[in-house]
Coordinates of C-alpha atoms and ligand atoms in Angstrom, one line a residue:
M625 CA 8.6 30.9 7.3
T626 CA 8.9 30.7 11.0
R627 CA 11.3 28.4 12.8
A628 CA 10.5 26.8 16.2
A629 CA 12.1 27.5 19.5
T630 CA 13.1 23.7 20.1
R631 CA 13.6 22.0 16.9
L632 CA 14.4 18.2 15.9
L633 CA 17.3 18.9 13.8
P634 CA 18.6 16.1 11.1
P635 CA 21.2 13.6 12.7
D636 CA 24.7 14.8 13.5
V637 CA 24.0 18.5 12.1
P638 CA 23.9 21.2 14.2
E639 CA 21.4 24.1 14.3
A640 CA 23.2 26.9 12.4
K641 CA 24.1 24.3 9.6
F642 CA 20.8 23.1 9.2
D643 CA 19.5 26.9 9.0
R644 CA 22.6 27.4 6.3
A645 CA 21.4 24.3 4.3
L646 CA 17.0 26.0 4.8
D647 CA 18.0 29.1 3.4
A648 CA 19.5 27.4 0.5
W649 CA 16.4 25.2 -0.1
T650 CA 14.5 28.2 0.5
A651 CA 16.3 29.9 -2.2
I652 CA 15.3 27.0 -4.5
V653 CA 11.7 26.1 -3.9
G654 CA 10.7 29.4 -2.2
A655 CA 9.8 30.0 1.4
P656 CA 5.9 28.9 1.1
H657 CA 7.5 25.7 -0.1
V658 CA 9.7 24.9 3.2
V659 CA 7.9 23.7 6.1
A660 CA 10.1 23.9 9.4
S661 CA 7.6 24.5 12.0
D662 CA 4.4 23.4 13.0
P663 CA 1.6 23.0 12.5
G664 CA 2.8 22.4 9.0
L665 CA 5.6 20.2 10.3
A666 CA 2.8 18.1 12.2
S667 CA 1.2 17.2 9.0
Y668 CA 4.6 14.7 8.7
L669 CA 4.2 12.7 12.0
D670 CA 2.9 8.8 11.5
P671 CA -1.1 9.5 12.0
F672 CA -1.6 6.2 13.5
A673 CA 1.8 5.9 15.4
I674 CA 1.9 3.4 17.7
G675 CA 2.4 5.1 21.0
P676 CA 5.8 7.0 21.5
Q677 CA 6.5 6.0 17.8
Q678 CA 5.5 9.1 16.8
A679 CA 8.4 11.0 18.0
A680 CA 10.9 8.5 17.1
F681 CA 10.0 9.0 13.1
A682 CA 9.5 12.8 12.8
A683 CA 10.7 14.9 10.2
S684 CA 13.0 18.0 11.0
A685 CA 11.3 19.8 7.9
A686 CA 9.5 19.3 4.4
L687 CA 10.4 20.5 1.0
L688 CA 7.7 20.9 -1.8
P689 CA 9.6 20.9 -5.0
A690 CA 7.6 21.6 -8.1
S691 CA 10.2 20.3 -10.6
V692 CA 12.7 17.5 -11.8
E693 CA 15.3 20.6 -11.8
E694 CA 14.2 21.9 -8.1
I695 CA 14.8 18.0 -6.9
R696 CA 18.2 18.1 -8.4
A697 CA 19.1 21.6 -6.9
I698 CA 17.8 20.2 -3.2
L699 CA 19.8 17.1 -3.8
R700 CA 23.0 18.9 -4.3
V701 CA 22.2 20.9 -0.9
A702 CA 21.5 17.6 0.9
T703 CA 24.6 16.6 0.0
E704 CA 26.8 19.1 0.6
F705 CA 25.3 19.1 3.9
R706 CA 24.7 15.7 4.3
I707 CA 21.1 15.9 5.4
P708 CA 19.2 12.6 4.7
L709 CA 15.8 13.4 2.5
W710 CA 12.9 11.0 2.6
T711 CA 10.5 11.0 -0.6
V712 CA 7.0 10.9 -0.6
S713 CA 4.5 11.3 -3.5
T714 CA 1.3 12.5 -1.2
G715 CA 2.3 11.0 2.0
R716 CA -0.6 8.8 2.8
N717 CA 1.0 5.5 3.1
F718 CA -1.2 5.2 6.4
A719 CA -0.8 2.1 8.6
Y720 CA 2.7 1.7 7.3
G721 CA 3.9 5.1 8.4
G722 CA 2.2 8.1 6.4
A723 CA 4.8 10.6 5.2
A724 CA 7.0 10.4 8.4
P725 CA 10.6 9.0 7.9
R726 CA 12.1 5.8 8.9
L727 CA 15.5 8.1 10.3
S728 CA 14.1 10.8 12.8
G729 CA 15.2 13.9 11.5
S730 CA 15.5 13.4 7.9
V731 CA 13.9 16.2 5.8
V732 CA 10.6 15.1 3.8
L733 CA 10.8 15.8 0.1
D734 CA 7.2 16.2 -0.8
L735 CA 6.2 15.7 -4.4
Q736 CA 2.4 16.1 -4.3
R737 CA 2.9 19.9 -6.1
M738 CA 4.4 17.9 -9.1
N739 CA 0.8 16.8 -9.9
R740 CA 0.5 16.8 -13.7
I741 CA -0.9 14.0 -15.8
I742 CA 1.4 14.2 -18.6
H743 CA -0.5 12.4 -21.1
V744 CA -3.1 10.1 -21.6
D745 CA -3.4 7.2 -24.4
E746 CA -6.6 5.8 -25.2
T747 CA -6.1 3.7 -27.7
L748 CA -2.9 2.0 -26.1
A749 CA -4.9 2.6 -22.8
Y750 CA -2.3 4.2 -20.7
A751 CA -1.1 7.2 -18.6
L752 CA 2.1 9.2 -17.6
V753 CA 1.8 10.9 -14.4
E754 CA 3.7 12.6 -11.8
P755 CA 4.0 11.9 -8.4
G756 CA 1.3 14.1 -6.9
V757 CA -1.3 12.6 -9.3
S758 CA -4.0 10.8 -6.7
Y759 CA -6.1 8.2 -8.3
F760 CA -9.0 10.7 -7.4
D761 CA -7.2 13.0 -9.8
L762 CA -6.7 10.4 -12.5
H763 CA -10.0 9.3 -12.4
A764 CA -11.5 12.5 -12.6
Y765 CA -9.6 13.7 -15.3
L766 CA -10.5 10.4 -17.3
R767 CA -14.0 10.9 -17.0
S768 CA -14.0 14.7 -17.6
N769 CA -12.3 14.2 -20.8
G770 CA -14.3 11.4 -21.8
Y771 CA -11.5 8.8 -21.8
R772 CA -12.8 5.3 -22.1
L773 CA -10.3 3.9 -19.6
W774 CA -10.4 3.1 -15.8
V775 CA -8.3 3.3 -13.1
D776 CA -7.6 0.8 -10.5
P777 CA -8.0 2.6 -6.9
P778 CA -6.6 1.0 -3.7
A779 CA -8.5 1.1 -0.7
A780 CA -8.1 4.3 -0.3
G781 CA -8.6 6.9 -3.7
W782 CA -6.8 10.3 -2.4
G783 CA -3.0 8.4 -2.5
S784 CA -1.0 8.7 -5.0
V785 CA -0.5 6.8 -8.3
I786 CA 3.3 6.6 -7.8
G787 CA 3.2 6.1 -4.1
N788 CA 1.0 3.1 -4.2
T789 CA 2.8 1.4 -7.2
L790 CA 6.4 2.2 -5.7
E791 CA 5.2 0.2 -2.5
R792 CA 3.3 -2.5 -4.4
G793 CA -0.3 -1.6 -3.5
F794 CA -3.3 -3.3 -5.2
G795 CA -6.6 -2.5 -6.0
Y796 CA -9.8 -4.7 -7.0
T797 CA -10.2 -4.7 -10.9
P798 CA -8.1 -7.0 -13.3
Y799 CA -5.4 -4.5 -13.2
G800 CA -5.1 -4.6 -9.4
D801 CA -1.4 -5.9 -9.2
H802 CA -0.3 -2.4 -9.1
A803 CA 3.2 -3.1 -9.8
A804 CA 2.6 -5.1 -12.7
T805 CA 0.8 -2.4 -14.4
Q806 CA 3.4 0.0 -14.3
C807 CA 5.6 0.7 -17.4
G808 CA 8.7 3.2 -17.7
M809 CA 9.6 5.6 -14.8
E810 CA 11.9 8.8 -15.1
V811 CA 14.1 8.5 -11.7
V812 CA 16.8 11.1 -10.1
L813 CA 19.4 9.3 -8.7
A814 CA 21.2 10.3 -5.4
N815 CA 24.1 12.0 -7.9
G816 CA 21.3 13.9 -9.7
D817 CA 21.5 12.0 -12.7
V818 CA 17.9 11.9 -14.6
V819 CA 17.0 8.1 -15.9
R820 CA 14.4 6.9 -17.8
T821 CA 14.1 3.3 -17.7
G822 CA 13.2 1.0 -20.3
M823 CA 12.4 2.1 -23.7
G824 CA 12.6 6.0 -22.3
G825 CA 16.2 5.4 -22.9
I826 CA 14.9 6.5 -26.7
D827 CA 14.8 9.9 -26.3
I828 CA 12.5 10.8 -29.2
G829 CA 10.5 7.3 -27.9
T830 CA 7.4 5.6 -29.0
S831 CA 6.8 3.0 -26.4
W832 CA 8.0 4.1 -23.1
Q833 CA 4.8 3.2 -21.4
L834 CA 4.3 -0.2 -23.9
Y835 CA 7.2 -2.4 -23.1
K836 CA 8.7 -2.4 -19.7
P837 CA 11.8 -4.5 -19.9
G838 CA 13.6 -1.9 -23.1
Y839 CA 17.2 -3.1 -23.6
G840 CA 19.2 -5.0 -21.4
P841 CA 18.7 -4.8 -17.7
S842 CA 15.5 -3.6 -16.7
F843 CA 15.3 -1.6 -13.6
D844 CA 11.9 -0.8 -13.0
A845 CA 11.3 -2.9 -10.0
M846 CA 14.4 -1.8 -8.4
F847 CA 12.6 1.5 -7.7
M848 CA 9.8 -0.2 -5.5
Q849 CA 10.3 -0.3 -1.9
S850 CA 13.7 1.0 -2.4
N851 CA 15.7 4.1 -1.2
Y852 CA 17.3 4.0 -5.1
G853 CA 15.9 7.2 -6.5
I854 CA 13.3 9.7 -6.5
V855 CA 10.5 8.5 -9.0
T856 CA 9.7 12.1 -10.8
K857 CA 7.3 10.3 -13.8
M858 CA 5.6 7.1 -14.1
G859 CA 3.7 5.0 -16.7
V860 CA 0.4 3.4 -15.7
W861 CA -1.6 1.2 -17.4
L862 CA -5.3 1.9 -17.7
M863 CA -8.2 -0.8 -18.2
P864 CA -10.0 -0.4 -21.4
A865 CA -13.7 0.6 -19.7
P866 CA -15.9 -2.7 -20.4
P867 CA -19.2 -3.3 -21.7
A868 CA -20.8 -4.7 -18.6
Y869 CA -19.6 -5.9 -15.4
M870 CA -21.1 -8.0 -12.5
L871 CA -20.7 -7.6 -9.0
A872 CA -20.6 -10.9 -6.7
E873 CA -20.8 -11.7 -3.0
F874 CA -21.0 -14.8 -1.8
Q875 CA -21.5 -15.6 1.7
F876 CA -20.0 -18.6 3.6
R877 CA -21.2 -19.9 7.1
H878 CA -18.3 -21.3 8.7
E879 CA -15.2 -20.7 9.9
S880 CA -13.5 -23.9 8.2
D881 CA -15.0 -23.0 5.1
L882 CA -11.7 -20.6 4.3
E883 CA -9.8 -23.8 3.0
T884 CA -12.4 -24.8 0.7
I885 CA -13.1 -21.3 -0.6
V886 CA -9.6 -20.6 -1.5
D887 CA -8.9 -24.0 -2.9
I888 CA -11.7 -23.5 -5.1
L889 CA -10.7 -19.8 -6.3
R890 CA -7.2 -20.8 -7.1
P891 CA -8.0 -22.9 -10.2
L892 CA -10.6 -20.0 -11.2
R893 CA -7.8 -17.4 -10.9
L894 CA -5.6 -19.4 -12.7
D895 CA -7.7 -20.1 -15.7
E896 CA -8.9 -16.6 -15.5
T897 CA -12.3 -17.1 -15.2
I898 CA -12.1 -14.6 -12.1
R899 CA -9.6 -12.0 -13.2
N900 CA -9.9 -9.4 -10.8
H901 CA -8.2 -9.5 -7.0
A902 CA -10.7 -11.5 -5.4
V903 CA -11.1 -10.7 -1.9
I904 CA -12.3 -12.8 1.2
E905 CA -13.4 -10.8 4.0
G906 CA -13.8 -12.2 7.7
A907 CA -17.1 -11.5 9.3
I908 CA -15.9 -8.4 11.5
R909 CA -14.1 -6.7 8.7
R910 CA -17.4 -7.2 6.6
A911 CA -19.8 -5.8 9.7
A912 CA -17.1 -2.8 10.0
S913 CA -18.4 -1.4 6.6
I914 CA -21.8 -1.3 8.3
A915 CA -22.0 -0.6 11.9
P916 CA -19.3 0.1 14.8
R917 CA -18.5 -2.9 17.2
S918 CA -20.5 -1.3 20.1
Q919 CA -23.5 -2.5 18.2
W920 CA -22.6 -6.0 19.3
Y921 CA -20.3 -6.1 21.6
D922 CA -19.1 -3.2 24.2
G923 CA -16.4 -5.1 26.1
S924 CA -12.8 -4.8 26.2
G925 CA -10.6 -7.8 24.9
P926 CA -12.0 -9.7 21.7
M927 CA -15.3 -9.8 20.4
P928 CA -16.7 -13.3 21.9
E929 CA -17.7 -15.8 19.2
S930 CA -21.8 -15.7 20.5
A931 CA -21.4 -11.8 19.8
V932 CA -19.9 -12.4 16.0
A933 CA -22.4 -14.9 15.7
A934 CA -25.2 -12.7 16.2
M935 CA -23.7 -9.9 14.3
M936 CA -23.4 -12.2 11.4
D937 CA -27.1 -13.1 11.8
K938 CA -28.6 -9.7 12.3
L939 CA -26.5 -8.2 9.3
G940 CA -27.1 -11.1 7.5
I941 CA -23.3 -11.5 6.5
G942 CA -21.0 -14.6 6.3
R943 CA -18.5 -15.8 8.6
W944 CA -16.2 -15.5 5.1
N945 CA -17.5 -12.8 2.4
L946 CA -16.1 -13.5 -1.1
H947 CA -16.2 -10.4 -3.0
F948 CA -15.3 -10.4 -6.8
A949 CA -16.5 -9.1 -10.4
L950 CA -16.5 -10.5 -13.9
Y951 CA -15.7 -7.9 -16.8
G952 CA -16.6 -7.9 -20.3
T953 CA -19.7 -8.5 -22.8
Q954 CA -22.9 -9.6 -21.2
E955 CA -22.4 -13.1 -22.6
V956 CA -18.9 -13.9 -21.5
I957 CA -19.8 -12.7 -17.9
D958 CA -22.9 -15.0 -18.1
A959 CA -20.6 -18.0 -18.8
Q960 CA -18.1 -17.1 -16.6
Y961 CA -20.9 -16.9 -13.8
A962 CA -22.4 -19.9 -14.5
I963 CA -18.8 -21.8 -14.0
V964 CA -18.2 -19.7 -10.8
H965 CA -21.5 -20.4 -9.4
R966 CA -21.3 -24.1 -9.8
A967 CA -17.9 -24.4 -8.3
F968 CA -18.8 -22.3 -5.0
A969 CA -22.8 -23.9 -4.9
R970 CA -21.2 -27.1 -3.2
V971 CA -20.1 -25.3 -0.4
P972 CA -22.6 -26.4 2.4
D973 CA -24.8 -23.3 3.6
A974 CA -23.1 -20.7 0.9
V975 CA -25.3 -17.6 -0.1
L976 CA -24.4 -16.8 -3.7
S977 CA -25.7 -13.5 -5.2
A978 CA -24.5 -11.3 -8.1
T979 CA -25.7 -7.9 -9.2
R980 CA -25.6 -7.0 -13.1
Y981 CA -24.4 -3.3 -14.0
A982 CA -23.7 -1.8 -17.7
G983 CA -20.2 -0.7 -18.0
D984 CA -20.7 2.8 -17.1
A985 CA -23.3 2.3 -14.3
E986 CA -21.8 3.4 -11.1
P987 CA -22.8 1.2 -8.0
T988 CA -23.0 2.6 -4.6
G989 CA -20.8 1.6 -1.4
G990 CA -17.4 2.2 -1.5
G991 CA -16.3 -1.3 -1.8
A992 CA -18.4 -1.7 -4.7
R993 CA -17.1 1.3 -6.4
N994 CA -13.3 0.0 -6.3
L995 CA -14.5 -2.8 -8.2
A996 CA -15.8 -0.8 -10.9
G997 CA -12.7 1.5 -11.1
I998 CA -14.3 4.1 -9.1
P999 CA -12.0 5.4 -5.9
A1000 CA -13.4 5.8 -3.0
M1001 CA -12.5 5.9 0.8
S1002 CA -13.9 2.8 2.0
A1003 CA -10.8 1.8 4.0
F1004 CA -11.4 4.4 6.7
R1005 CA -14.6 3.1 7.9
M1006 CA -12.8 0.5 9.7
L1007 CA -11.2 3.3 12.1
D1008 CA -14.5 3.7 13.6
W1009 CA -14.9 -0.1 14.5
R1010 CA -13.4 0.1 18.1
G1011 CA -14.6 3.9 18.7
G1012 CA -12.5 6.3 20.1
A1013 CA -9.3 8.0 18.3
G1014 CA -9.3 5.0 15.8
A1015 CA -6.1 4.1 14.3
H1016 CA -4.6 0.7 12.8
V1017 CA -1.2 -0.9 11.9
D1018 CA -1.5 -4.1 9.4
F1019 CA 0.2 -7.2 9.5
S1020 CA 0.6 -8.1 5.7
P1021 CA 2.0 -11.8 5.0
V1022 CA 2.1 -13.3 1.3
C1023 CA 0.5 -16.6 1.5
P1024 CA 0.5 -19.4 -0.7
A1025 CA -3.0 -19.7 -2.5
T1026 CA -3.8 -22.9 -1.1
G1027 CA -6.5 -23.7 1.4
R1028 CA -4.4 -25.2 3.8
D1029 CA -2.0 -22.3 3.9
A1030 CA -4.5 -19.8 4.2
M1031 CA -6.3 -21.9 7.3
R1032 CA -2.9 -22.2 9.0
Q1033 CA -2.8 -18.1 8.4
Y1034 CA -5.9 -17.6 10.0
T1035 CA -5.7 -19.6 13.0
M1036 CA -2.3 -18.6 14.3
V1037 CA -3.0 -14.8 13.9
K1038 CA -6.5 -15.3 15.3
A1039 CA -5.2 -17.2 18.4
R1040 CA -2.3 -14.2 18.8
A1041 CA -4.8 -12.0 18.6
T1042 CA -7.2 -13.3 20.9
E1043 CA -4.6 -13.6 23.2
Y1044 CA -3.6 -10.0 23.0
G1045 CA -6.8 -8.7 23.5
F1046 CA -7.9 -7.8 19.4
D1047 CA -10.4 -8.9 17.2
Y1048 CA -9.6 -10.7 14.2
Y1049 CA -10.1 -8.2 11.5
G1050 CA -9.0 -9.7 8.3
G1051 CA -9.1 -11.3 5.1
F1052 CA -7.5 -12.3 2.1
T1053 CA -7.0 -10.3 -1.5
A1054 CA -6.3 -13.1 -4.0
G1055 CA -3.4 -12.6 -6.5
V1056 CA -2.9 -15.9 -9.0
R1057 CA -0.5 -18.0 -7.1
H1058 CA -0.3 -16.3 -3.4
L1059 CA -3.0 -14.7 -1.2
H1060 CA -2.2 -10.9 0.3
H1061 CA -3.2 -11.8 4.3
I1062 CA -4.0 -8.3 5.8
F1063 CA -4.8 -8.3 9.2
A1064 CA -5.5 -5.1 10.3
L1065 CA -4.7 -4.1 14.0
I1066 CA -7.5 -1.7 14.9
F1067 CA -6.7 0.2 18.5
D1068 CA -7.8 3.6 20.0
R1069 CA -4.6 5.6 20.0
D1070 CA -6.2 7.2 23.5
D1071 CA -6.5 4.0 25.3
P1072 CA -3.1 4.1 27.4
L1073 CA -2.7 0.5 26.8
A1074 CA -3.7 -0.5 23.5
P1075 CA -0.9 1.0 21.4
E1076 CA 1.6 -1.1 23.4
Q1077 CA -0.4 -4.3 23.1
A1078 CA -1.1 -3.5 19.3
G1079 CA 3.3 -3.4 19.4
D1080 CA 3.4 -6.5 20.9
L1081 CA 0.8 -8.4 19.0
L1082 CA 2.6 -7.2 15.9
R1083 CA 6.1 -8.6 16.3
V1084 CA 4.5 -11.9 17.7
V1085 CA 2.9 -12.7 14.5
M1086 CA 5.6 -11.6 12.5
S1087 CA 7.7 -13.7 14.5
D1088 CA 5.1 -16.8 14.0
A1089 CA 4.3 -16.2 11.0
R1090 CA 8.4 -16.5 9.9
A1091 CA 8.7 -19.6 12.0
A1092 CA 6.4 -20.9 9.5
G1093 CA 8.1 -19.7 6.5
Y1094 CA 6.0 -16.6 6.1
G1095 CA 7.3 -13.5 4.9
E1096 CA 5.6 -9.8 4.9
Y1097 CA 5.1 -7.6 1.8
R1098 CA 4.9 -4.6 3.4
A1099 CA 5.9 -3.1 7.0
H1100 CA 5.3 -0.2 9.2
L1101 CA 8.5 2.2 9.5
A1102 CA 9.0 0.6 12.9
Y1103 CA 9.2 -2.8 12.0
M1104 CA 10.8 -2.6 8.8
D1105 CA 14.2 -3.6 9.8
F1106 CA 12.5 -6.6 11.3
A1107 CA 10.9 -7.6 8.6
A1108 CA 13.9 -7.5 6.0
A1109 CA 15.8 -9.4 8.7
Q1110 CA 13.3 -12.3 8.3
Y1111 CA 14.6 -12.8 4.9
S1112 CA 17.5 -13.9 6.3
F1113 CA 18.8 -16.9 3.4
N1114 CA 22.6 -17.4 3.2
D1115 CA 23.3 -15.0 6.2
A1116 CA 21.1 -12.0 4.7
A1117 CA 22.3 -12.3 1.4
L1118 CA 19.3 -10.4 -0.1
L1119 CA 19.7 -7.7 2.2
R1120 CA 23.8 -7.5 1.6
L1121 CA 23.0 -7.2 -2.0
S1122 CA 20.4 -4.3 -1.8
E1123 CA 23.0 -2.4 0.6
T1124 CA 26.0 -3.1 -1.9
I1125 CA 23.5 -1.4 -4.4
K1126 CA 22.7 1.5 -2.4
D1127 CA 26.0 2.3 -1.0
A1128 CA 27.1 2.3 -4.9
L1129 CA 24.5 4.7 -6.0
D1130 CA 24.2 6.8 -2.9
P1131 CA 27.9 6.8 -1.1
A1132 CA 26.8 9.9 1.1
G1133 CA 23.4 7.9 2.2
I1134 CA 21.1 10.9 1.4
L1135 CA 18.3 9.1 -0.1
A1136 CA 15.5 7.3 2.7
P1137 CA 18.3 5.5 4.8
G1138 CA 16.5 2.6 6.3
K1139 CA 13.5 2.6 4.0
Q1140 CA 12.6 -1.3 4.1
G1141 CA 15.9 -2.2 6.2
I1142 CA 18.0 -0.7 3.9
W1143 CA 20.5 1.3 5.4
P1144 CA 23.6 3.2 3.6
R1145 CA 26.9 2.8 5.1
V1146 CA 27.0 5.9 6.8
W1147 CA 23.8 5.5 8.8
R1148 CA 24.1 1.8 9.3
G1149 CA 24.8 2.2 12.9
K1150 CA 20.7 3.5 13.3
R1151 CA 19.4 0.2 12.3
G1152 CA 17.6 -1.2 14.8
Y1153 CA 14.4 -3.4 15.4
T1154 CA 11.7 -1.9 17.5
Ligands
ADP603 P1 0.5 7.7 -1.2 O1 0.5 7.5 -2.9 O2 -0.4 6.8 -0.5 O3 0.2 8.9 -0.6 P2 3.2 8.0 -0.2 O4 3.6 8.9 -1.2 O5 3.2 8.1 1.3 O6 2.1 7.1 -0.9 O7 4.6 7.1 -0.6 C1 4.6 5.8 0.0 C2 6.3 5.4 0.1 O8 6.8 5.4 -1.0 C3 6.9 6.2 0.8 O9 6.8 6.3 2.2 C4 8.3 6.1 0.3 O10 8.9 5.4 0.7 C5 7.9 5.6 -1.4 N1 8.0 6.9 -2.6 C6 6.7 7.4 -2.8 N2 7.1 8.0 -3.7 C7 7.8 8.0 -4.2 C8 8.9 8.6 -5.0 N3 8.3 9.8 -5.9 N4 10.1 8.3 -5.4 C9 10.7 7.5 -4.3 N5 9.9 7.0 -3.3 C10 8.9 7.4 -3.3

């Protein structure tokens, strides 16, 4: 291990003291698993940082433990030296900060080496995994061992099951609500205690991955989007491979169709005719999976409506494009499809198409593969849309599943995007009673003005949304405080509760200070809206 000449240090920790901590950690995990200089440390920077923010969220070191015991020993040293740790599973939380910490100078606790698939149960359809297990890993393991179970991949399959679930990520099959399909955790607390949640409290347990509540208060959700613990094992329910499935793409011609689409879709989601997270993609997002923007328009500023219309005609895509899938036996799929088809056929100029697949057939194209439980990297096509050093940050408000709300959010965001010179690259992912509205601000990091404009736009759309009663479900490091402050009922009682719990569990403020706007008492002065 070589240490850099000019180094970023943990906050309030002198260099000699930091070196002593690094020595102690090296004795625990071994020198190859302590990263304290470039180029290794560079991989813990935010890959899509907006402007100068890369330096604002830098790690002073990274540690890669191999076991729960090593994590506990690392924690003892961190507590002794008062050095904050920022836990990641595989650190691929791109667009929200990657592996970078909220509090600059924190030491990243990178759990990628803890990558065992501990158990798979085909009868009860679940797996128990460690943090380093990616969706690609779990999928490959299930396939190579002949399990008739599907994973539910998010748009980028290289991320970890645990990291994505803790961030309440989502995928595209009926198991797409990852927080809901999680069951049972093992968590190391700041004081080193190891807790198993729910039925995991029975140490010769039989039902840890089967019944989430257990007995008494239920804690699993408390470890999601929080800084209350280090999750070292997690159960995930898996979908039994269906005998058949059908992938549908419905195209709608008019911008105002969004309202009708959402209002037709909602009852079909509520009565479970459509069981997966249907996605409504705007024209530009749909087009980006086919060809870059320069093919249609090469100017600066937002793409003009005339160019969008020409692009839609050329590519044969809609202004809105609805993707969903039906899963089960062929008879059931056919009956469901007839219902869905009838419902959407009444939208003027709609083009409805669908393809049937046998359960073990593999469709081509990343988006389609995700719907069939096969991880892909389709999410990254979007980076080519604007060209240059493509990056994006996402604005992710929760939207009630009504046409009126969807239209309202869309017009608000699109108007602001146009004002700030960005395309509306977005869409809605349909939960049951809510939609995740995801608007990606795609920019070229090498364009001197673009990152700053992206930051300005993001703050504006967050404020607009809050003024209309909408909140974000997830936020980039730079906006975590901003997003948390918007949950302000009763003088921010929610954040006060979160910080009361934080101080009780982690009085030294070691675990992920500032995550989701939750600051431990010792670091509360670092709170700040970017
Ligand atoms: P991905 O699975 O996409 O690689 P990350 O590993 O980047 O996701 O995790 C996303 C976020 O979730 C992290 O920034 C961290 O706040 C939290 N997180 C990830 N893994 C853990 C864990 N094992 N314990 C506690 N928090 C975690």
